[in-house]
Short mmCIF file of C-alpha atoms (C1' of nucleotides) in Angstrom, two decimals:
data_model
loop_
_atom_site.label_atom_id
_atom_site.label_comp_id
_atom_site.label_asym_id
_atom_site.label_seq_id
_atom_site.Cartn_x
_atom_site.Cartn_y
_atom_site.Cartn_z
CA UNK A 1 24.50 86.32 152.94
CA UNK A 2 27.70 87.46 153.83
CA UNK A 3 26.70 90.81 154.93
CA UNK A 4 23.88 89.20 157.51
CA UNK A 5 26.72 86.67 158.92
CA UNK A 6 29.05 89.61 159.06
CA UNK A 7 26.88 92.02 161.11
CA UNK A 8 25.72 89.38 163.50
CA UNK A 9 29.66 87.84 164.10
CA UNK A 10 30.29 91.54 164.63
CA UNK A 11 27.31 91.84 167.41
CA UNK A 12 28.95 88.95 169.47
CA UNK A 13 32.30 86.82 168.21
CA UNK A 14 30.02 83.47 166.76
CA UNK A 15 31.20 80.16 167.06
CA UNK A 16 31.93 77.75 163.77
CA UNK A 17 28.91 75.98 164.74
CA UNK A 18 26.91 78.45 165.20
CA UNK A 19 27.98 80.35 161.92
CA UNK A 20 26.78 77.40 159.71
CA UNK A 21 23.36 77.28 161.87
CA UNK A 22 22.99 80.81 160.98
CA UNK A 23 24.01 80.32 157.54
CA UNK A 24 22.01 77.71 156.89
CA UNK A 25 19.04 79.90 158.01
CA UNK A 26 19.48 82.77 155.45
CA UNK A 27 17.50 83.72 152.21
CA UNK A 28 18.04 86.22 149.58
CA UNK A 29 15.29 87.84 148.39
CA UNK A 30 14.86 91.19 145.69
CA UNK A 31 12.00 93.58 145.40
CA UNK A 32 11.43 96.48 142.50
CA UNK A 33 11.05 100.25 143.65
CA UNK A 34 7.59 100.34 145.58
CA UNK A 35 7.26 96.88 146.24
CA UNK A 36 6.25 95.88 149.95
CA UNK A 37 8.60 93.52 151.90
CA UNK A 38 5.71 93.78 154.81
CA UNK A 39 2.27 94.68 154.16
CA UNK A 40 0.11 95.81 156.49
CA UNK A 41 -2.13 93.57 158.74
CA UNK A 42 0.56 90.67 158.21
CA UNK A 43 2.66 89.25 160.55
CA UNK A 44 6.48 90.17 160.23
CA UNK A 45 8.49 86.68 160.18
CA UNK A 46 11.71 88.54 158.90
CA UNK A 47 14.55 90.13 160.23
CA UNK A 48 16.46 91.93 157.43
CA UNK A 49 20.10 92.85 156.37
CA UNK A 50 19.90 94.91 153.66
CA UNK A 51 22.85 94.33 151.12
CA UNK A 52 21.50 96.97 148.63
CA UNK A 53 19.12 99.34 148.32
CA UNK A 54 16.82 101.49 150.63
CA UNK A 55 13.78 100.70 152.65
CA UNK A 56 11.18 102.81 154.60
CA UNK A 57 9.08 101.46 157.40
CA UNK A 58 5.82 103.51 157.74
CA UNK A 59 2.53 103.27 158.68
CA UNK A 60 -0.72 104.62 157.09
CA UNK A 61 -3.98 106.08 158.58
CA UNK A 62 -7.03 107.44 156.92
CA UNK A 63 -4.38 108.54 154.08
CA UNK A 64 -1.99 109.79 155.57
CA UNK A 65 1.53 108.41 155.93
CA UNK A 66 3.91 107.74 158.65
CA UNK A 67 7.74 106.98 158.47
CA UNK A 68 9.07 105.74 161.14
CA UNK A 69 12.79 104.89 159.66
CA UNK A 70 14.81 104.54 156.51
CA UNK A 71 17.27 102.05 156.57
CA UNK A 72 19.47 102.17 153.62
CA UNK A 73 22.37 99.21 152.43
CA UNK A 74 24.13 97.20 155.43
CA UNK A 75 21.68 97.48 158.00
CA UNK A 76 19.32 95.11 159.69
CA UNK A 77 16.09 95.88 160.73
CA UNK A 78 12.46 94.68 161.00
CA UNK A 79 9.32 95.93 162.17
CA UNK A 80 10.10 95.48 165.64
CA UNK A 81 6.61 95.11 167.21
CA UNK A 82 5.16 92.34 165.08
CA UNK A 83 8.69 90.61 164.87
CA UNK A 84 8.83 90.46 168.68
CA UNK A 85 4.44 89.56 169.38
CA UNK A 86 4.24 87.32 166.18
CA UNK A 87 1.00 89.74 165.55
CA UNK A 88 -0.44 91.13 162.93
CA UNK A 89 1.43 94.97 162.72
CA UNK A 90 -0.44 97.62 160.87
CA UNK A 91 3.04 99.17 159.89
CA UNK A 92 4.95 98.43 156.39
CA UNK A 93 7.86 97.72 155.06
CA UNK A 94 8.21 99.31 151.56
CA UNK A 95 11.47 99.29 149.00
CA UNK A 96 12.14 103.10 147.72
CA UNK A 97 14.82 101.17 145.60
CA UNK A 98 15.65 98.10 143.70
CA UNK A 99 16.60 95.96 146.84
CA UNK A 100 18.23 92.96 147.75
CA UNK A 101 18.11 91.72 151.34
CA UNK A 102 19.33 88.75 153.03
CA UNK A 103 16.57 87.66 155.96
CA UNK A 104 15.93 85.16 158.71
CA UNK A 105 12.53 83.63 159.71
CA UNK A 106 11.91 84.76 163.65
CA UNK A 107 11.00 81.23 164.41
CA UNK A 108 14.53 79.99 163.46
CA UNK A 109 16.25 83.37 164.67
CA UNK A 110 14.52 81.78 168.41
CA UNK A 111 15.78 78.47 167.76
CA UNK A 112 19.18 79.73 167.00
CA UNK A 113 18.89 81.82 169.81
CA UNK A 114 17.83 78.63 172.09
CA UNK A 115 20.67 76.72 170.57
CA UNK A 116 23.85 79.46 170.41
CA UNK A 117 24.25 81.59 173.34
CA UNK A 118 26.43 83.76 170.56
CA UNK A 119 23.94 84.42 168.35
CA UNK A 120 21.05 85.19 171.47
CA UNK A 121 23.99 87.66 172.76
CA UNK A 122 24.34 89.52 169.38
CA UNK A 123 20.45 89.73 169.10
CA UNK A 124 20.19 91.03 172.13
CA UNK A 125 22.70 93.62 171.38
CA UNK A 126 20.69 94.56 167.92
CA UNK A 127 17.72 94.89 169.96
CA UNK A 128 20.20 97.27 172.26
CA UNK A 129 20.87 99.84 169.85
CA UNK A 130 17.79 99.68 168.25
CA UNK A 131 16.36 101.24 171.64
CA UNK A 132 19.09 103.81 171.72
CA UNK A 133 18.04 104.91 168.15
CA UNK A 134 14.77 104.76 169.11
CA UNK A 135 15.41 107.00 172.35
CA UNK A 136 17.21 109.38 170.02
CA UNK A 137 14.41 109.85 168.06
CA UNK A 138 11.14 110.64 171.04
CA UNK A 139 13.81 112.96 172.31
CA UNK A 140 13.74 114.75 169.03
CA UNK A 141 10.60 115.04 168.68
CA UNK A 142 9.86 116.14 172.01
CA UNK A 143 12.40 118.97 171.78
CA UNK A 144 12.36 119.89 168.95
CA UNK A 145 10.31 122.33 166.48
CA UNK A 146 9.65 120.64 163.02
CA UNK A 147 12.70 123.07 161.84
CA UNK A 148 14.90 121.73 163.86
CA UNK A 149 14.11 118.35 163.13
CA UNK A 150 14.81 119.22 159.53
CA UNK A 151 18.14 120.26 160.33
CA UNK A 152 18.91 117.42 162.33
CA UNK A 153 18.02 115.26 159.88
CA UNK A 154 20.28 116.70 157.72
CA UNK A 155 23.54 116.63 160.00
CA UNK A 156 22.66 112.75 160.55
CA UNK A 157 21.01 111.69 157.32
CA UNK A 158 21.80 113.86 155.11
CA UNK A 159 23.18 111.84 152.83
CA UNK A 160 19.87 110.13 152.18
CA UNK A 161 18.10 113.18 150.98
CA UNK A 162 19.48 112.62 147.39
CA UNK A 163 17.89 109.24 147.92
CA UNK A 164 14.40 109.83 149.30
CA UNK A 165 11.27 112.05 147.71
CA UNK A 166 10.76 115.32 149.63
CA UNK A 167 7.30 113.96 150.61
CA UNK A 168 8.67 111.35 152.60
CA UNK A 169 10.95 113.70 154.34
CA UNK A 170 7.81 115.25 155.42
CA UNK A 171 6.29 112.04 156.54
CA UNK A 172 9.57 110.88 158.45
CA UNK A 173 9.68 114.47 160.49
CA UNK A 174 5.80 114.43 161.00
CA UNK A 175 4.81 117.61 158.80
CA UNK A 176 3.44 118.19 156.10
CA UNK A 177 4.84 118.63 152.66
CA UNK A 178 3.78 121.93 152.41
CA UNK A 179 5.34 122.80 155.63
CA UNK A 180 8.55 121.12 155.03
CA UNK A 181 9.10 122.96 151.88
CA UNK A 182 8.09 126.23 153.79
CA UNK A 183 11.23 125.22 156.35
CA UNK A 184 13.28 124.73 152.80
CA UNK A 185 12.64 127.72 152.05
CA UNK A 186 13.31 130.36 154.90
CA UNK A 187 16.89 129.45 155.51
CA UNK B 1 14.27 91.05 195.56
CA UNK B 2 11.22 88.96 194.81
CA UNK B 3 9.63 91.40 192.34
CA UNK B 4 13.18 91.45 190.62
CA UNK B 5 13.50 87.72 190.59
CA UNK B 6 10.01 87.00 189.72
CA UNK B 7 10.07 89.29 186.50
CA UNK B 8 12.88 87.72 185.03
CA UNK B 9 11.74 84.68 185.99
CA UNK B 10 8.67 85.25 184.15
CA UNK B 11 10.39 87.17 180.85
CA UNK B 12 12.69 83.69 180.71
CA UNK B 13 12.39 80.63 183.45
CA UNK B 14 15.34 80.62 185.26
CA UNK B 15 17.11 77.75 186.35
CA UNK B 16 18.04 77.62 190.17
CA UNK B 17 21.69 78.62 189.54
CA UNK B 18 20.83 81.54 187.88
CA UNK B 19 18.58 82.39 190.16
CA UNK B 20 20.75 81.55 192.50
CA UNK B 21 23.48 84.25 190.84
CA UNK B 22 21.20 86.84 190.58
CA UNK B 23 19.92 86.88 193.53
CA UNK B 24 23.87 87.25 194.52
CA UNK B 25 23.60 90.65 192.50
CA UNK B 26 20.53 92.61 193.71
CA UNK B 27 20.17 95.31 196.10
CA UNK B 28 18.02 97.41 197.36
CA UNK B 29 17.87 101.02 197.43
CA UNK B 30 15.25 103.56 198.61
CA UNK B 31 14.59 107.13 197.75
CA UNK B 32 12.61 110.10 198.86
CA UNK B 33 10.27 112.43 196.76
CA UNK B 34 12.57 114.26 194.17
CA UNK B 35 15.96 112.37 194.45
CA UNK B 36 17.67 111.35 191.38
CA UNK B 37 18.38 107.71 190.98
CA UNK B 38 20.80 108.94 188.11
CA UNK B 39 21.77 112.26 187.70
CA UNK B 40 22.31 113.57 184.11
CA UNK B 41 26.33 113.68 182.89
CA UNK B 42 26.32 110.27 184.60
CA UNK B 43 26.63 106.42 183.36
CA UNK B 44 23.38 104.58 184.42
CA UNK B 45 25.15 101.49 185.72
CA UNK B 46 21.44 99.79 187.15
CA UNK B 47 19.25 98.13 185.61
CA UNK B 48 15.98 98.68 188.47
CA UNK B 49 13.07 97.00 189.29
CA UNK B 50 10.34 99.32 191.24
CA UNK B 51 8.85 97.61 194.23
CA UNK B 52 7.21 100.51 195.09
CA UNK B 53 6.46 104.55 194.30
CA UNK B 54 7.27 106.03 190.93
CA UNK B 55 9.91 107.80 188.83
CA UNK B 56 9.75 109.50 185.85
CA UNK B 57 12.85 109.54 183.09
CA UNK B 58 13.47 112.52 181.61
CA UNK B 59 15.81 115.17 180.55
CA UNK B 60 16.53 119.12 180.89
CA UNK B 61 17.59 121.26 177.98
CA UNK B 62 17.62 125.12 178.40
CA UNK B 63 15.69 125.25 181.24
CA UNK B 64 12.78 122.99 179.66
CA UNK B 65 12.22 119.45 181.37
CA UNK B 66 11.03 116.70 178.84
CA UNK B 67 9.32 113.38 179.89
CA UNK B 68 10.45 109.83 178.15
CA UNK B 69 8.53 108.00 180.70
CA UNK B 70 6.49 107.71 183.86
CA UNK B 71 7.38 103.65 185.51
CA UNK B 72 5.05 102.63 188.16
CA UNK B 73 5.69 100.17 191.24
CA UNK B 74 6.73 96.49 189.29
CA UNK B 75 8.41 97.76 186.04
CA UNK B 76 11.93 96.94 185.26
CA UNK B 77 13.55 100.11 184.07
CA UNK B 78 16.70 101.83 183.09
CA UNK B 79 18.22 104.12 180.59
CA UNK B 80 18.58 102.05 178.01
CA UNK B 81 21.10 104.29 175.98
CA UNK B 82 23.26 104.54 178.29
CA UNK B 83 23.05 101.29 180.20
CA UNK B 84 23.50 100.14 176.21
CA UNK B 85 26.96 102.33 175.59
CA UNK B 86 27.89 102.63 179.86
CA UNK B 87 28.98 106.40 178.25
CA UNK B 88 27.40 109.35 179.81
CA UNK B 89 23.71 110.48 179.59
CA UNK B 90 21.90 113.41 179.46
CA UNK B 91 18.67 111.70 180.24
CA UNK B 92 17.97 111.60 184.03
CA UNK B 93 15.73 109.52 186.53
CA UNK B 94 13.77 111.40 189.28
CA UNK B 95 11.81 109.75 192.23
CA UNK B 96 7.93 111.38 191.92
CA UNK B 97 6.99 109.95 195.30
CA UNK B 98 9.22 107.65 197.96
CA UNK B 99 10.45 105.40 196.12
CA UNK B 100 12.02 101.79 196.93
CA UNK B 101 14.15 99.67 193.97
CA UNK B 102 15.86 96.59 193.48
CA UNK B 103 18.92 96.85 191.10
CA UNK B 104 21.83 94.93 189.18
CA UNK B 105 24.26 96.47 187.97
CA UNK B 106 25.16 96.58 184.45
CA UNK B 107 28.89 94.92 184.44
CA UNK B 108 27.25 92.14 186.60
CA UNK B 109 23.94 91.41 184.32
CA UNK B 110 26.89 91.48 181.90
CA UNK B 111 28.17 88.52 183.39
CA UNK B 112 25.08 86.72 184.19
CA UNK B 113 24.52 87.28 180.57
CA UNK B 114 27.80 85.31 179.60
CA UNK B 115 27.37 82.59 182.14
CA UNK B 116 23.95 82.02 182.09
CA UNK B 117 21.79 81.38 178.95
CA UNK B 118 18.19 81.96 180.49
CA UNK B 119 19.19 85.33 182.05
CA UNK B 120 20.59 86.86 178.88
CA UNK B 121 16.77 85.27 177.09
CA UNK B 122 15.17 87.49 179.59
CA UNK B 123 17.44 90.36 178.96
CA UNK B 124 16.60 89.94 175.35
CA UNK B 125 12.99 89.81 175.80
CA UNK B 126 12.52 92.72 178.01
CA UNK B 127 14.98 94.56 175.81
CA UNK B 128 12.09 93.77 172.47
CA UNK B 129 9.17 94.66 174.83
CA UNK B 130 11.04 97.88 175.62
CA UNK B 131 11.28 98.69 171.73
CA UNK B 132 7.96 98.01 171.33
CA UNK B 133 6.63 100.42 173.65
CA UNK B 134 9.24 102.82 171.97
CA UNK B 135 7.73 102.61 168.97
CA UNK B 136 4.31 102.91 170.16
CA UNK B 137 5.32 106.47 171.10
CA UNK B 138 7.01 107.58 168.02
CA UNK B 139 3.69 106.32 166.47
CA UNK B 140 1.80 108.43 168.71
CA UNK B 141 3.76 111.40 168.30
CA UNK B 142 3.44 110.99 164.52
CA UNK B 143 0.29 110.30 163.81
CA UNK B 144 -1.88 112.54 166.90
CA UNK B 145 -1.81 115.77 168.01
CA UNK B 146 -1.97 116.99 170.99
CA UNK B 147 -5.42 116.85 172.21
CA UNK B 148 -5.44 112.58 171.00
CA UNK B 149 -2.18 112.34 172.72
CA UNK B 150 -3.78 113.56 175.87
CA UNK B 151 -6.80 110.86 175.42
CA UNK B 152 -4.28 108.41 174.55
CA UNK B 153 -2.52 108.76 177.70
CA UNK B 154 -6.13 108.75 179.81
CA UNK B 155 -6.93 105.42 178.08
CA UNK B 156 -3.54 103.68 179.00
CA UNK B 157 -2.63 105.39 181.87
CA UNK B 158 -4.93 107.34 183.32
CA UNK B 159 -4.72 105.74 186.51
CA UNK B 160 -1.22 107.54 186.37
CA UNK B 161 -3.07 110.89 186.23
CA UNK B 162 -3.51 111.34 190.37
CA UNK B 163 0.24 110.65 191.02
CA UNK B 164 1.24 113.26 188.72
CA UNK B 165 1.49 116.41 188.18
CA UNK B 166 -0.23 118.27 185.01
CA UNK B 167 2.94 120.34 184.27
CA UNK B 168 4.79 116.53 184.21
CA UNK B 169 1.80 115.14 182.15
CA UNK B 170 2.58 118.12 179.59
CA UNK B 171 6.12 117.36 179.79
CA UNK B 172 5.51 114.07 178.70
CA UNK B 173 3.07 114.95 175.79
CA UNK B 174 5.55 117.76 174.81
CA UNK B 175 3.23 120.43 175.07
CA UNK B 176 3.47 123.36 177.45
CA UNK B 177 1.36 123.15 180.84
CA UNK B 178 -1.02 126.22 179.19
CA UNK B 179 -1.55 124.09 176.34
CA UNK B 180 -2.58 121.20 178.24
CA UNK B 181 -4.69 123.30 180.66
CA UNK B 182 -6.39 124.57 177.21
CA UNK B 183 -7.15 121.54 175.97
CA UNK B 184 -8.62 119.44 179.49
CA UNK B 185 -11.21 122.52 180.05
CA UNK B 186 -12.01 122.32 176.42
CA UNK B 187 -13.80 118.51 176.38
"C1'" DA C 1 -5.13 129.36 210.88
"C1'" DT C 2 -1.67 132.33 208.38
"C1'" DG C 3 1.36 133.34 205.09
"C1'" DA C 4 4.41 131.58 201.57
"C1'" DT C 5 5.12 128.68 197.98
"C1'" DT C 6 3.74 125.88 194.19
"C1'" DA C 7 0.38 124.27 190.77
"C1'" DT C 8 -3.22 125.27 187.66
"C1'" DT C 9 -6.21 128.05 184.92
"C1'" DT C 10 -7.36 132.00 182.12
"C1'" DA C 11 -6.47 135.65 178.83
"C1'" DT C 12 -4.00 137.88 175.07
"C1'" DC C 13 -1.11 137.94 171.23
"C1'" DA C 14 2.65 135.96 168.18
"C1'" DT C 15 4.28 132.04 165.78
"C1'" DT C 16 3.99 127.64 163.82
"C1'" DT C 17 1.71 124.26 161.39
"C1'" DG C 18 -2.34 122.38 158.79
"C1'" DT C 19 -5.57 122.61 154.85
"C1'" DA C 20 -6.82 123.47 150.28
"C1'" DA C 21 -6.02 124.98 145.83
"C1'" DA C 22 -3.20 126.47 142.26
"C1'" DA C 23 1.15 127.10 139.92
"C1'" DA C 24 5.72 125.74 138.65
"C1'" DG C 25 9.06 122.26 137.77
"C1'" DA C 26 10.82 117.62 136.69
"C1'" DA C 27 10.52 113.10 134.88
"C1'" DC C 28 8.60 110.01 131.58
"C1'" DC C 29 6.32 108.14 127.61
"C1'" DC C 30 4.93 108.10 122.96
"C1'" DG D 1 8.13 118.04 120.59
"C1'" DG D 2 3.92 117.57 123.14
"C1'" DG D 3 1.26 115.58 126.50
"C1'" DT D 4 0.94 113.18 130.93
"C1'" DT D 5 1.97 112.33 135.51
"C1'" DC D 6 4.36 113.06 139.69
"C1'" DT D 7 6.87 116.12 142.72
"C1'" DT D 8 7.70 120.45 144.74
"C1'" DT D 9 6.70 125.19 145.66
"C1'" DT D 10 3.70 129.06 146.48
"C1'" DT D 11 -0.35 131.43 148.24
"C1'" DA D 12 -4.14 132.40 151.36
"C1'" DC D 13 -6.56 131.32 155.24
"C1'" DA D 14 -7.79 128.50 159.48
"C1'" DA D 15 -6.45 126.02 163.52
"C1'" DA D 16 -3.19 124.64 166.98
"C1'" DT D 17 0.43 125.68 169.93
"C1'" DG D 18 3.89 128.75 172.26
"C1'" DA D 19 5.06 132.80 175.14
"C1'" DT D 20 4.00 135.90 178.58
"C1'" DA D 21 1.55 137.70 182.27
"C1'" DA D 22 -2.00 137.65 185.58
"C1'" DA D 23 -5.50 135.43 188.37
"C1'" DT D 24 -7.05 131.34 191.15
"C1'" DA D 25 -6.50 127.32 193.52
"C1'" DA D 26 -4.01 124.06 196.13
"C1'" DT D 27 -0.32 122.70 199.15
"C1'" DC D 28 2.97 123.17 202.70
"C1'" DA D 29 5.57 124.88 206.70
"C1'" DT D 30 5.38 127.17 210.78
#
DNA sequence: ATGATTATTTATCATTTGTAAAAAGAACCC
DNA sequence: GGGTTCTTTTTACAAATGATAAATAATCAT
């Protein structure tokens, strides 16, 4: 729990008040390797800090996969869409490790919100960077040849690789995994 | 001002005082075909609603232009990375026809963000509606190739297609113009 | 209208990436 | 150890996209 407070005193200075609010608020929850914190078609009610462990969101059509992030220990994150619309989101939320996370229900994140100016200012600054990443990554893939992407990915998140299967490299970049090892293999 | 007021009136009532305040903050601005409303190497300090014309945001890397986004007359609209961080941005924002804007700037929202409790809501809100369409486009460029992106772009904003050009359109899909031209003659 | 400029299409060839199938390697279980 | 499964690499071929150049078409300024 301490990790979720932590993040979100960091985002904006809270208030005593509004620390215990938040507190009060906060659940701990564990999932095995491959279990689903979202599934798809449900609603996402969560917003996550991960204390341990690594997570991938990603969607799936007609069997293919999609990653669209991996979040690995001390950050927060949720599936964006469905946590903002309160609709059904056909992407996932799936544990690549043993995880532990710390979450808050949306509907009491926008009572808190309502109630402690704070805690609305440091959500608003999550959702901030979150667009910044998010920028970071169209621009990517706009400029950038699947090589290049791999590279990049390396520089930034390189030290996930140990971490996460080759396949879901592949997914996360948008190649295939035959393609991916291909770029492995010219350098 | 209206359009300005109106849409954050609508993303989070606003009570007359913040109206009031914002109002204080707005001005207007107009710009001809092809002027930058920010320049890249520059700190986007606005935050702009479009009362009327279009701009597209975008940026240049070895002499190849690359679209984020086309925004059409009522859209509020920014660079959000560096509105986020006020540091320097590579991204730009070009007027594709005469263009006229109402803008805050970002130390001021800033401000009305602190003082006002409904104004930093709407902030927030517009800020999650912005990630949403973010990820809607990392989707995209995941999952479809080039050809689906093109249809993609007809279905939701096709009415976009007679204000701009094809080599802007291609831009956008990150495809060369040829490419595009190869795949329109090819339905 | 005329000519100059810009935008779009067409053609050709090289490169990249996808698809499918098979082989090699690694991890795991009994 | 041997067998099983999952992951990764390799190969061969097809399809998509990029690069370049040339040909049309459209637009604009005078």
């Amino acid at each position: 729990m301490e990790g979720f407070l932590q993040a979100f005193n960091r985002l904006s200075p809270h208030t005593d008040a509004a620390r215990h609010d938040l507190l009060g608020c906060l659940r701990s929850r564990s999932f095995e390797k491959g279990d689903c914190l979202l599934r798809s078609g449900a609603i996402c009610r969560n917003l996550y800090f991960l204390d341990s462990g690594l997570v991938k969101t990603c969607f799936t059509t007609s069997d293919k996969e999609f990653i669209m992030r991996f979040f690995p220990e001390n950050n927060l994150f949720t599936v964006l869409d469905s946590f903002t619309t309160q609709a059904p989101t056909f992407y996932e939320i799936v544990a690549l490790e043993p995880t532990t996370v710390t979450c808050i229900e949306q509907a009491e994140l926008e009572v808190l919100c309502r109630k402690h100016h704070c805690t609305e200012t440091a959500f608003r600054k999550l959702l901030a960077f979150a667009t910044v990443n998010m920028m970071k990554r169209i621009s990517e893939m706009l400029e950038e040849n699947a090589t290049e992407r791999y590279k990049h990915f390396l520089k930034d998140q390189g030290a996930l690789l140990q971490r996460i299967s080759l396949g879901d490299l592949a997914n996360y970049l948008g190649i295939t995994q035959v393609s991916l090892s291909r770029i492995r293999s010219k350098k």
